[in-house]
Short mmCIF file of C-alpha atoms and ligand atoms in Angstrom, two decimals:
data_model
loop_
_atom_site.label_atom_id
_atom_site.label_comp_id
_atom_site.label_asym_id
_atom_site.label_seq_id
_atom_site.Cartn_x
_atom_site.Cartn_y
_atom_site.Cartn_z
CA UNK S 1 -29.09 -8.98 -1.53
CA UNK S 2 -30.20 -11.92 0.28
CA UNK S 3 -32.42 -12.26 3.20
CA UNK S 4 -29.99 -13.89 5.19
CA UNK S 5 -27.50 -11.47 5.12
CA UNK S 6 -27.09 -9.33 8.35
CA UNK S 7 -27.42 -5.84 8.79
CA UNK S 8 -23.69 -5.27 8.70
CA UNK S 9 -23.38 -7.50 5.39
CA UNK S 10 -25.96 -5.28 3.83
CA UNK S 11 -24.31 -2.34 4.76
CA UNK S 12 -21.15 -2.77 3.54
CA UNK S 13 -19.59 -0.89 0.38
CA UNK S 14 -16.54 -3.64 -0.10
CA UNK S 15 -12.94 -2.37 -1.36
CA UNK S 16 -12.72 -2.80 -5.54
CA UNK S 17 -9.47 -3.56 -6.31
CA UNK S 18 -7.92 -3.11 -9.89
CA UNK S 19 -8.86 -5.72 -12.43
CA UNK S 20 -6.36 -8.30 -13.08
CA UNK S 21 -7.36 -9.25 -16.80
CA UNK S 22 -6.80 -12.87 -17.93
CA UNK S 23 -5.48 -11.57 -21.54
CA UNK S 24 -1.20 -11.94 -21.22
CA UNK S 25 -0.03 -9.34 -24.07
CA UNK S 26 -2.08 -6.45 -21.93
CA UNK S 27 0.89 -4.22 -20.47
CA UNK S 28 -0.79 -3.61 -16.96
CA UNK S 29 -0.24 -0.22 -15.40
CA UNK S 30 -3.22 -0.36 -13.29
CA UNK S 31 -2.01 -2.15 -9.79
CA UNK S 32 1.51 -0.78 -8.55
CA UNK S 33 3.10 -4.39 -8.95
CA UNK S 34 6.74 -4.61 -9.57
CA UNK S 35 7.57 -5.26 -13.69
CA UNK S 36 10.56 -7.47 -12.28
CA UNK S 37 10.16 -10.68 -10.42
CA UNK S 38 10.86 -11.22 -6.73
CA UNK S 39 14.55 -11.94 -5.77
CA UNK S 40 16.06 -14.93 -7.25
CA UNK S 41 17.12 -16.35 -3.85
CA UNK S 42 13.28 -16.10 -2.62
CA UNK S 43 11.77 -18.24 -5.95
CA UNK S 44 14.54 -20.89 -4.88
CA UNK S 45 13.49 -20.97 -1.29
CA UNK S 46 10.51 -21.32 -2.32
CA UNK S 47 11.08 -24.04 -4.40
CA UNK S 48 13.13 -26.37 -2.14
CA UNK S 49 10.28 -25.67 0.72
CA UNK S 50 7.61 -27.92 -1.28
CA UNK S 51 8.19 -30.79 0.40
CA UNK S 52 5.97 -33.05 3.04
CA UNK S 53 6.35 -31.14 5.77
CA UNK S 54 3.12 -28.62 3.73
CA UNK S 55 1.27 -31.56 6.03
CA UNK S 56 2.14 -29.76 9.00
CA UNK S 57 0.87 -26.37 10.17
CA UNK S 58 3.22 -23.35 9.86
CA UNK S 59 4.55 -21.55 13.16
CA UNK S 60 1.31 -19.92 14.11
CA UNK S 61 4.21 -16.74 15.52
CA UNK S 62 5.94 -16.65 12.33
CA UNK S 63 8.99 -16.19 14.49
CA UNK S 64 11.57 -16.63 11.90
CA UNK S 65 10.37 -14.27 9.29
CA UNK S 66 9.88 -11.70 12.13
CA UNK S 67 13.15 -12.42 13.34
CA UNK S 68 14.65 -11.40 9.54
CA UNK S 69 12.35 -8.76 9.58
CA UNK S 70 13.46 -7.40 12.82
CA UNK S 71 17.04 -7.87 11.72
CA UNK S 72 16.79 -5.86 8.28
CA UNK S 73 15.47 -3.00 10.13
CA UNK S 74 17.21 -2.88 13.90
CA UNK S 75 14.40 -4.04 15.86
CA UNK S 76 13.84 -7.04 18.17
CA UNK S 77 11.17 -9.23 17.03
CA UNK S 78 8.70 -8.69 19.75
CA UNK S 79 8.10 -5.34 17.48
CA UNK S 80 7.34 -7.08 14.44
CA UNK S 81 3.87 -8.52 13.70
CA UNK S 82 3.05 -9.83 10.62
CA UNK S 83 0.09 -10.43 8.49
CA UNK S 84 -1.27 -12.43 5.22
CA UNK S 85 -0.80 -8.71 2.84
CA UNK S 86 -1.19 -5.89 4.97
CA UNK S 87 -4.22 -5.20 4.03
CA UNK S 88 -4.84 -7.88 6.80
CA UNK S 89 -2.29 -6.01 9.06
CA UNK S 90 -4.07 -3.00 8.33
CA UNK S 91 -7.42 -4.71 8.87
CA UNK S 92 -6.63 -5.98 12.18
CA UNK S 93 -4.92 -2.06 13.45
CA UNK S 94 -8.58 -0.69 12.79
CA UNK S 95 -9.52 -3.26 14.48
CA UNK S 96 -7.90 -3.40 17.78
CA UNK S 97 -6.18 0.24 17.95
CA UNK S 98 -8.30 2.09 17.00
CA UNK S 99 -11.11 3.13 19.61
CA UNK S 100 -14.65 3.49 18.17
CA UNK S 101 -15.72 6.22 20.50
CA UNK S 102 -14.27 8.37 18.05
CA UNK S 103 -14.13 9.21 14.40
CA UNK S 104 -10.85 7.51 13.09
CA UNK S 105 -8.91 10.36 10.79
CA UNK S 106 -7.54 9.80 7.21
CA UNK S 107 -7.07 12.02 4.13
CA UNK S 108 -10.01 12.12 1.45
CA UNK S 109 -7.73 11.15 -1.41
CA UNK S 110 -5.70 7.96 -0.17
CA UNK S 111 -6.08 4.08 0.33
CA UNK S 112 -9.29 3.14 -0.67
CA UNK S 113 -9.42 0.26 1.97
CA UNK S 114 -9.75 2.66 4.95
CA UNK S 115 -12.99 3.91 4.82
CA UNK S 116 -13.90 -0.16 4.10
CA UNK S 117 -12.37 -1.51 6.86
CA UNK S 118 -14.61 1.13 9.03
CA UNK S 119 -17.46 0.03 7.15
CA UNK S 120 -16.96 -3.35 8.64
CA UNK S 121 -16.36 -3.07 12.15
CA UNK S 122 -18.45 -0.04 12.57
CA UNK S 123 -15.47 2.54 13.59
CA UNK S 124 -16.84 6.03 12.89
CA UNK S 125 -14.15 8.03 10.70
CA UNK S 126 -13.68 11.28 8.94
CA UNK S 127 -11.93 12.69 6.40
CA UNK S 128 -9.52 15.67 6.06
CA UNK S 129 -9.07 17.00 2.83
CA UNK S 130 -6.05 16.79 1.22
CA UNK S 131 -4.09 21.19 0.68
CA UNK S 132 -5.41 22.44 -2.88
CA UNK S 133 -1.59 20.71 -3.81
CA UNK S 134 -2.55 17.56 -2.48
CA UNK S 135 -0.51 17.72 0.65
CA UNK S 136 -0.95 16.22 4.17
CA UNK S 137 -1.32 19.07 6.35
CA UNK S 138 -0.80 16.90 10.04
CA UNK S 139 -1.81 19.98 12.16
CA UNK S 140 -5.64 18.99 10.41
CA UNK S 141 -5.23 15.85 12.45
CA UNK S 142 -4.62 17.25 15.57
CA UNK S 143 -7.78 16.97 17.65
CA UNK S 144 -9.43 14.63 19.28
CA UNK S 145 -9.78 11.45 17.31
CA UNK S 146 -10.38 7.12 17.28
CA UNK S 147 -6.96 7.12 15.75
CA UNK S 148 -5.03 8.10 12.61
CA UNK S 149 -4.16 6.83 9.42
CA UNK S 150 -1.81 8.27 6.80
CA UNK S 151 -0.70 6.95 3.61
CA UNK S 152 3.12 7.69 3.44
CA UNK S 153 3.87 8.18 0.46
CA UNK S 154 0.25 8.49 0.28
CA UNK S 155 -1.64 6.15 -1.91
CA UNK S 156 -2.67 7.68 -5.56
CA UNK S 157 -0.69 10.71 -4.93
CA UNK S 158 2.60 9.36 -4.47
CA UNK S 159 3.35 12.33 -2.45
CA UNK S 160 5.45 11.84 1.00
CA UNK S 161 5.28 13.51 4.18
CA UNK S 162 8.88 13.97 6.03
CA UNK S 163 9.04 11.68 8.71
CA UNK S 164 9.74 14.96 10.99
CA UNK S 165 6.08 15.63 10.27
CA UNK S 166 4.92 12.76 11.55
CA UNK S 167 6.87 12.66 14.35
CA UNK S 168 5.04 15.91 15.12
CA UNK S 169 1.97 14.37 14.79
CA UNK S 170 2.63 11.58 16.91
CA UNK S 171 3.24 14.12 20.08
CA UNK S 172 0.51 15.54 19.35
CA UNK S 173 -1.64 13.10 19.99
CA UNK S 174 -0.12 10.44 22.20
CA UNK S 175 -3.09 9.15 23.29
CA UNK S 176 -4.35 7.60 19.62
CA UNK S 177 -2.77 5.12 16.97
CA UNK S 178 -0.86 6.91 14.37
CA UNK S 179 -0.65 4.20 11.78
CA UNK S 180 1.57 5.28 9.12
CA UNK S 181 1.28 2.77 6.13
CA UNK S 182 4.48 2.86 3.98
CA UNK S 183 3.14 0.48 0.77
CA UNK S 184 5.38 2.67 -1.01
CA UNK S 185 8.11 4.03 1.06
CA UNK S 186 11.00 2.11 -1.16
CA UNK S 187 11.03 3.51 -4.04
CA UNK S 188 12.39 7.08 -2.67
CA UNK S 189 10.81 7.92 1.11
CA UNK S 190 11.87 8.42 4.03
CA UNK S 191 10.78 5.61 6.39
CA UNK S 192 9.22 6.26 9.64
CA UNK S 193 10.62 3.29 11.51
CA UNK S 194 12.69 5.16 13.35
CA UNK S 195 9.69 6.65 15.44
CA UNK S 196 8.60 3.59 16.97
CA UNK S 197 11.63 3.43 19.46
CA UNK S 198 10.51 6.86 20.91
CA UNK S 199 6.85 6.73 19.93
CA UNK S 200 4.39 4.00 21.92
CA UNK S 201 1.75 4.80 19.39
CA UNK S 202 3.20 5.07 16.28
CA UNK S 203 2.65 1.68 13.70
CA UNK S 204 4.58 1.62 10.83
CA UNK S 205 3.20 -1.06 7.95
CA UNK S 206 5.02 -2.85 5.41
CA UNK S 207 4.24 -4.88 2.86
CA UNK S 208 6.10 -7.43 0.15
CA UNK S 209 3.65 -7.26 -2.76
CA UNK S 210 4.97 -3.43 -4.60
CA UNK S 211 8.79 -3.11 -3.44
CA UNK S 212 9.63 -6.68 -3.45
CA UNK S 213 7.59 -7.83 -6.11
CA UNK S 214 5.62 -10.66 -3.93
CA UNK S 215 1.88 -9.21 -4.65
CA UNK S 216 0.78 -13.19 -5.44
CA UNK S 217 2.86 -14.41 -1.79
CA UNK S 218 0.34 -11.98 0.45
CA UNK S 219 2.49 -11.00 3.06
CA UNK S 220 2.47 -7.84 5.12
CA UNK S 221 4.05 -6.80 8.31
CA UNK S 222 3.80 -3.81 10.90
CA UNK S 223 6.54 -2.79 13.63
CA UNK S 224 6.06 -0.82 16.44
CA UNK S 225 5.99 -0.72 20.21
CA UNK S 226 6.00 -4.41 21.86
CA UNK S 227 2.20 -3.18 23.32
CA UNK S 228 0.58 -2.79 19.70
CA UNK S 229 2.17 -5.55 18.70
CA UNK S 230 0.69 -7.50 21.38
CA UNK S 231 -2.48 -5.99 20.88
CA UNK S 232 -2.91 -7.25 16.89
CA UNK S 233 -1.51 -10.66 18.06
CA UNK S 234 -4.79 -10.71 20.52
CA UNK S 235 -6.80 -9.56 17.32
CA UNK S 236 -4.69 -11.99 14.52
CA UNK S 237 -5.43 -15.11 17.67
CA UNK S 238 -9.04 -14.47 18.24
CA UNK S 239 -9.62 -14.68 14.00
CA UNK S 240 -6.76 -16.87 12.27
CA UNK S 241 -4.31 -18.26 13.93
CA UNK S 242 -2.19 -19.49 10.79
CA UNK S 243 -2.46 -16.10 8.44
CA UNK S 244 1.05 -17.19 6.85
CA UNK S 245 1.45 -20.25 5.45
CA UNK S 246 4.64 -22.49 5.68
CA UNK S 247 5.91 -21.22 2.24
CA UNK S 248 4.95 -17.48 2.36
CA UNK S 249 6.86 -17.53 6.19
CA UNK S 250 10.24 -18.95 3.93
CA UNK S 251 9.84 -17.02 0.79
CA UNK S 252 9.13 -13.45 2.63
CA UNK S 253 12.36 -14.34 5.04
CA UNK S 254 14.61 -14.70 1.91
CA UNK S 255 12.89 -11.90 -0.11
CA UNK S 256 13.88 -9.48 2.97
CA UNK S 257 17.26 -10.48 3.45
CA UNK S 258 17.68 -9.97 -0.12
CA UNK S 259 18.63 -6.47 0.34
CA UNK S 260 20.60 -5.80 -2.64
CA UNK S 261 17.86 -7.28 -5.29
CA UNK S 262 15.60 -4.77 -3.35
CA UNK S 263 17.71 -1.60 -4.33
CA UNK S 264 18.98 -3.23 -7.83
CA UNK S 265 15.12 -2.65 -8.74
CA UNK S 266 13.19 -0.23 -6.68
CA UNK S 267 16.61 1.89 -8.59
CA UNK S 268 15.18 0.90 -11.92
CA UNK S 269 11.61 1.94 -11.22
CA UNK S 270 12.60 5.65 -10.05
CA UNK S 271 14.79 5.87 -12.84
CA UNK S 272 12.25 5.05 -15.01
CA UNK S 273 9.49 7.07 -13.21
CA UNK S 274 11.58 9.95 -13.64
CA UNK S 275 12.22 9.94 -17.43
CA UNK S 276 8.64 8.91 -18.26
CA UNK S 277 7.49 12.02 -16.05
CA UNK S 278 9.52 14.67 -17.85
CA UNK S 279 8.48 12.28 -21.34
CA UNK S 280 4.93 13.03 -20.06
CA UNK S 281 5.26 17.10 -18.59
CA UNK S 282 6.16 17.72 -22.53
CA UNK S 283 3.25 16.22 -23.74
CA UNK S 284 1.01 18.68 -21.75
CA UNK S 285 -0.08 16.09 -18.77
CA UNK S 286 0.15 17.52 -15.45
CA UNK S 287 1.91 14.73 -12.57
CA UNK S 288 2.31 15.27 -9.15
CA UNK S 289 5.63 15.00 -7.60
CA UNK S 290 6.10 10.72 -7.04
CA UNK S 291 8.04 8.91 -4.55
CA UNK S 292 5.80 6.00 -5.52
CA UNK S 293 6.04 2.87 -8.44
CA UNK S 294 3.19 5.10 -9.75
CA UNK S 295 2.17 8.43 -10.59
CA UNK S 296 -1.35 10.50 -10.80
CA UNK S 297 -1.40 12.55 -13.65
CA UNK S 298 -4.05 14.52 -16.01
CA UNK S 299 -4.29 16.02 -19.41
CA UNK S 300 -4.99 19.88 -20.02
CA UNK S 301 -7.61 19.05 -22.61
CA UNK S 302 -7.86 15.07 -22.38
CA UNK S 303 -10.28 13.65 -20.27
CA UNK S 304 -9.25 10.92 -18.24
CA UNK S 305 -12.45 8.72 -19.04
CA UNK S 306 -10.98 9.13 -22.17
CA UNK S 307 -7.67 8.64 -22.37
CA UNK S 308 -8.37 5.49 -20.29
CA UNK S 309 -10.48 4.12 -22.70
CA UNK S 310 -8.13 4.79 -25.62
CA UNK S 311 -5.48 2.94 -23.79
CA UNK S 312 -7.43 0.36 -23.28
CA UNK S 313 -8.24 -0.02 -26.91
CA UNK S 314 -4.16 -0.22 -27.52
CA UNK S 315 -4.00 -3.41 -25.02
CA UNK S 316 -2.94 -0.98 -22.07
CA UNK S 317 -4.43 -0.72 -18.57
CA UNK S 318 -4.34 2.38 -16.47
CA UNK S 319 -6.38 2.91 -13.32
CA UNK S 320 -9.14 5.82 -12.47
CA UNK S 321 -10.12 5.97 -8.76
CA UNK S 322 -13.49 6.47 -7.87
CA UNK S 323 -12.84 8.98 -5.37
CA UNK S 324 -14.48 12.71 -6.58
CA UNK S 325 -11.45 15.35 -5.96
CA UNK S 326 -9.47 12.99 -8.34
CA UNK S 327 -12.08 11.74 -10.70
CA UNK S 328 -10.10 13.37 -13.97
CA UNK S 329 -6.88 11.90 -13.13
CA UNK S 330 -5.47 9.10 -14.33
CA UNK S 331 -3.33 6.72 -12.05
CA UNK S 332 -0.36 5.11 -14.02
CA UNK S 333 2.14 2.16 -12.64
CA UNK S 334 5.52 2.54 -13.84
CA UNK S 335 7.04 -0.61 -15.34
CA UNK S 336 9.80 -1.27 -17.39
CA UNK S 337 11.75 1.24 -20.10
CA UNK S 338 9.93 -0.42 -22.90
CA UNK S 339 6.84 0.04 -20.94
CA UNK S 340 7.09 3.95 -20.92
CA UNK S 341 8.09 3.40 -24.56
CA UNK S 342 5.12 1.60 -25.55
CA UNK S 343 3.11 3.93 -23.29
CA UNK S 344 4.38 6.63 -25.10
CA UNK S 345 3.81 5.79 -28.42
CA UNK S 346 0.37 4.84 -27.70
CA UNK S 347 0.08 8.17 -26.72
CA UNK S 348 1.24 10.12 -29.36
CA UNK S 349 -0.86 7.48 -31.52
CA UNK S 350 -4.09 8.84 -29.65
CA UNK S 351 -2.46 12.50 -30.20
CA UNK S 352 -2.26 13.54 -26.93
CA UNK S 353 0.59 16.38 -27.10
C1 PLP L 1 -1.05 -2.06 -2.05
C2 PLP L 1 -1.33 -1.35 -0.78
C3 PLP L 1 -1.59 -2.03 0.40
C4 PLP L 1 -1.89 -3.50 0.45
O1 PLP L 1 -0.89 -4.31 0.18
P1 PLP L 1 -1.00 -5.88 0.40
O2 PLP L 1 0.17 -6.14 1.27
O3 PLP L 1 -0.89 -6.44 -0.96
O4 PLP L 1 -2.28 -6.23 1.08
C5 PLP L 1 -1.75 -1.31 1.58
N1 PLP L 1 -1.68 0.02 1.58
C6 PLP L 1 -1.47 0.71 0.46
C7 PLP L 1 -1.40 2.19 0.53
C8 PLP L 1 -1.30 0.06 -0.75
O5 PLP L 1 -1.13 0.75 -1.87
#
């Protein structure tokens, strides 16, 4: 506390976000990062763009980048907008289309940053719990409302929504922002993309730091009617003008063309996420059904305070969210094959069976 904070300052409850220990034999499950580096043709893009011209200030549009990105998905690039991470993207949606006269609506178990970024700019929001099976219910978000936002696949559940559902949603309630914030939609989702052609109020956001590996490049991007677009460029103008810097515009353009590195190892991830979950059912933990990089899981008789802290004690990371309805589950990144082995064994070394 300082007296010369301001009222807002004082108020706020900031985002945590999972630790990122200096130690380098730790085997991190605890952020959703990718175990395998970006694409090959991104690092060298990257390398051949250090030259003098860092003296110069990038395209404040990012046209190029957006121009990829429009091209990888079918859209022109006056629907593309992007952002340094989306947490920025998301940052500036709340901010500019969202309207404040009205609670914004999210689920109570889903990305932490939400309720934060309402903190901030003083948008009044509620929450709708999650079904007793952790599903998204939409019809709960069908009344009057500031605006939406839903986690697909939702964030610590790793369950998705079909896109259908959301289309629903987004007739519903034409009149408010349905953001739609697909962090995870690679690694076995159905993408809600297609809705923005049809749908003036439906924002779908992307980001480069779980799917393609780029966490450390901060680059995020959101696509949806030429209107919202415009309306976060008014936002993104009126607080940074350069969000992307020259080499994260170059890198994130060759890391999206890169299709084929993207499916090489989003494929290894749900591979693996599917033998360590059956590795995991017979050794009495219950996990929800993932179409994430991670998976949210708890023991019948193991508490997860516990199990964290034994994990921790065998050099391996694991993340426990703060919110209540999930307090005694554990959230768990999947890496490599040798990851789940060495998770494993850790395991059966603590006896959990
Ligand atoms: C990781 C994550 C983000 C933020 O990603 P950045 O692009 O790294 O800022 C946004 N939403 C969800 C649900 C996430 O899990």
């Amino acid at each position: 506390m300082s007296r010369l904070w301001n009222r807002r300052v004082a108020g706020l409850e900031p985002y945590v976000p999972g630790e990122q220990p200096k130690a380098r034999d730790l085997l991190k499950l605890n952020t959703n990062e990718l175990p395998y580096g970006p694409s090959p043709r991104a690092l060298a893009a990257l390398r051949e763009s250090c030259t003098d011209t860092l003296r110069l200030y990038p395209d404040p549009t990012s046209l190029a980048l957006r121009e990829t990105i429009g091209h990888a998905y079918d859209v022109t690039p006056d629907r593309v907008f992007v952002g340094n991470g989306s947490d920025e993207v998301l940052a500036h949606a709340f901010r500019g289309l969202f309207r404040d006269d009205a609670p914004a609506l999210f689920a109570d178990v889903t990305y932490g940053f939400y309720p934060v970024y309402c903190g901030l700019f003083d948008q009044p929001f509620e929450t709708i719990p999650l079904g007793e099976d952790f599903r998204i219910d939409v019809r709960a978000y069908d009344r009057p409302c500031g605006g939406i936002a839903i986690a697909n696949p939702n964030a610590n559940t790793g369950i998705a929504l079909p896109v259908a559902e959301l289309a629903w949603l987004a007739r519903a309630r034409p009149d408010s922002t349905l953001i739609v914030d697909e962090a995870y939609v690679d690694f076995g989702a159905d993408s809600a993309i297609r809705l923005t052609r049809d749908h003036d109020n439906v924002l779908v956001v992307q980001t480069l730091s779980k799917s393609r590996a780029l966490a450390g490049l901060r680059v995020g991007y959101a696509i949806g009617h030429p209107d919202l677009i415009e309306g976060l460029t008014r936002v993104k103008d009126s607080f940074n003008s350069y969000p992307l810097d020259r080499l994260a515009q170059i890198g994130a353009a060759a890391a999206i063309a890169d299709s084929a590195w993207l499916a090489e190892t989003t494929g290894r991830v749900i591979a693996t996420r599917e033998a360590l979950v059956r590795a995991l059912a017979q050794r009495g933990f219950q996990v929800l059904p993932s179409c994430a990089n991670f998976i949210l899981m708890r023991h019948a008789t193991h508490s997860a305070a516990s199990l964290q802290l034994r994990l921790r004690e065998r050099d391996i990371i694991v993340r426990r969210l703060g919110m209540p309805r999930i307090a005694d589950w554990l959230r768990l990144t999947i890496g490599t094959d040798r990851d789940s082995d060495r998770l494993l064994a850790a395991l059966d070394d603590i006896r959990v069976n």
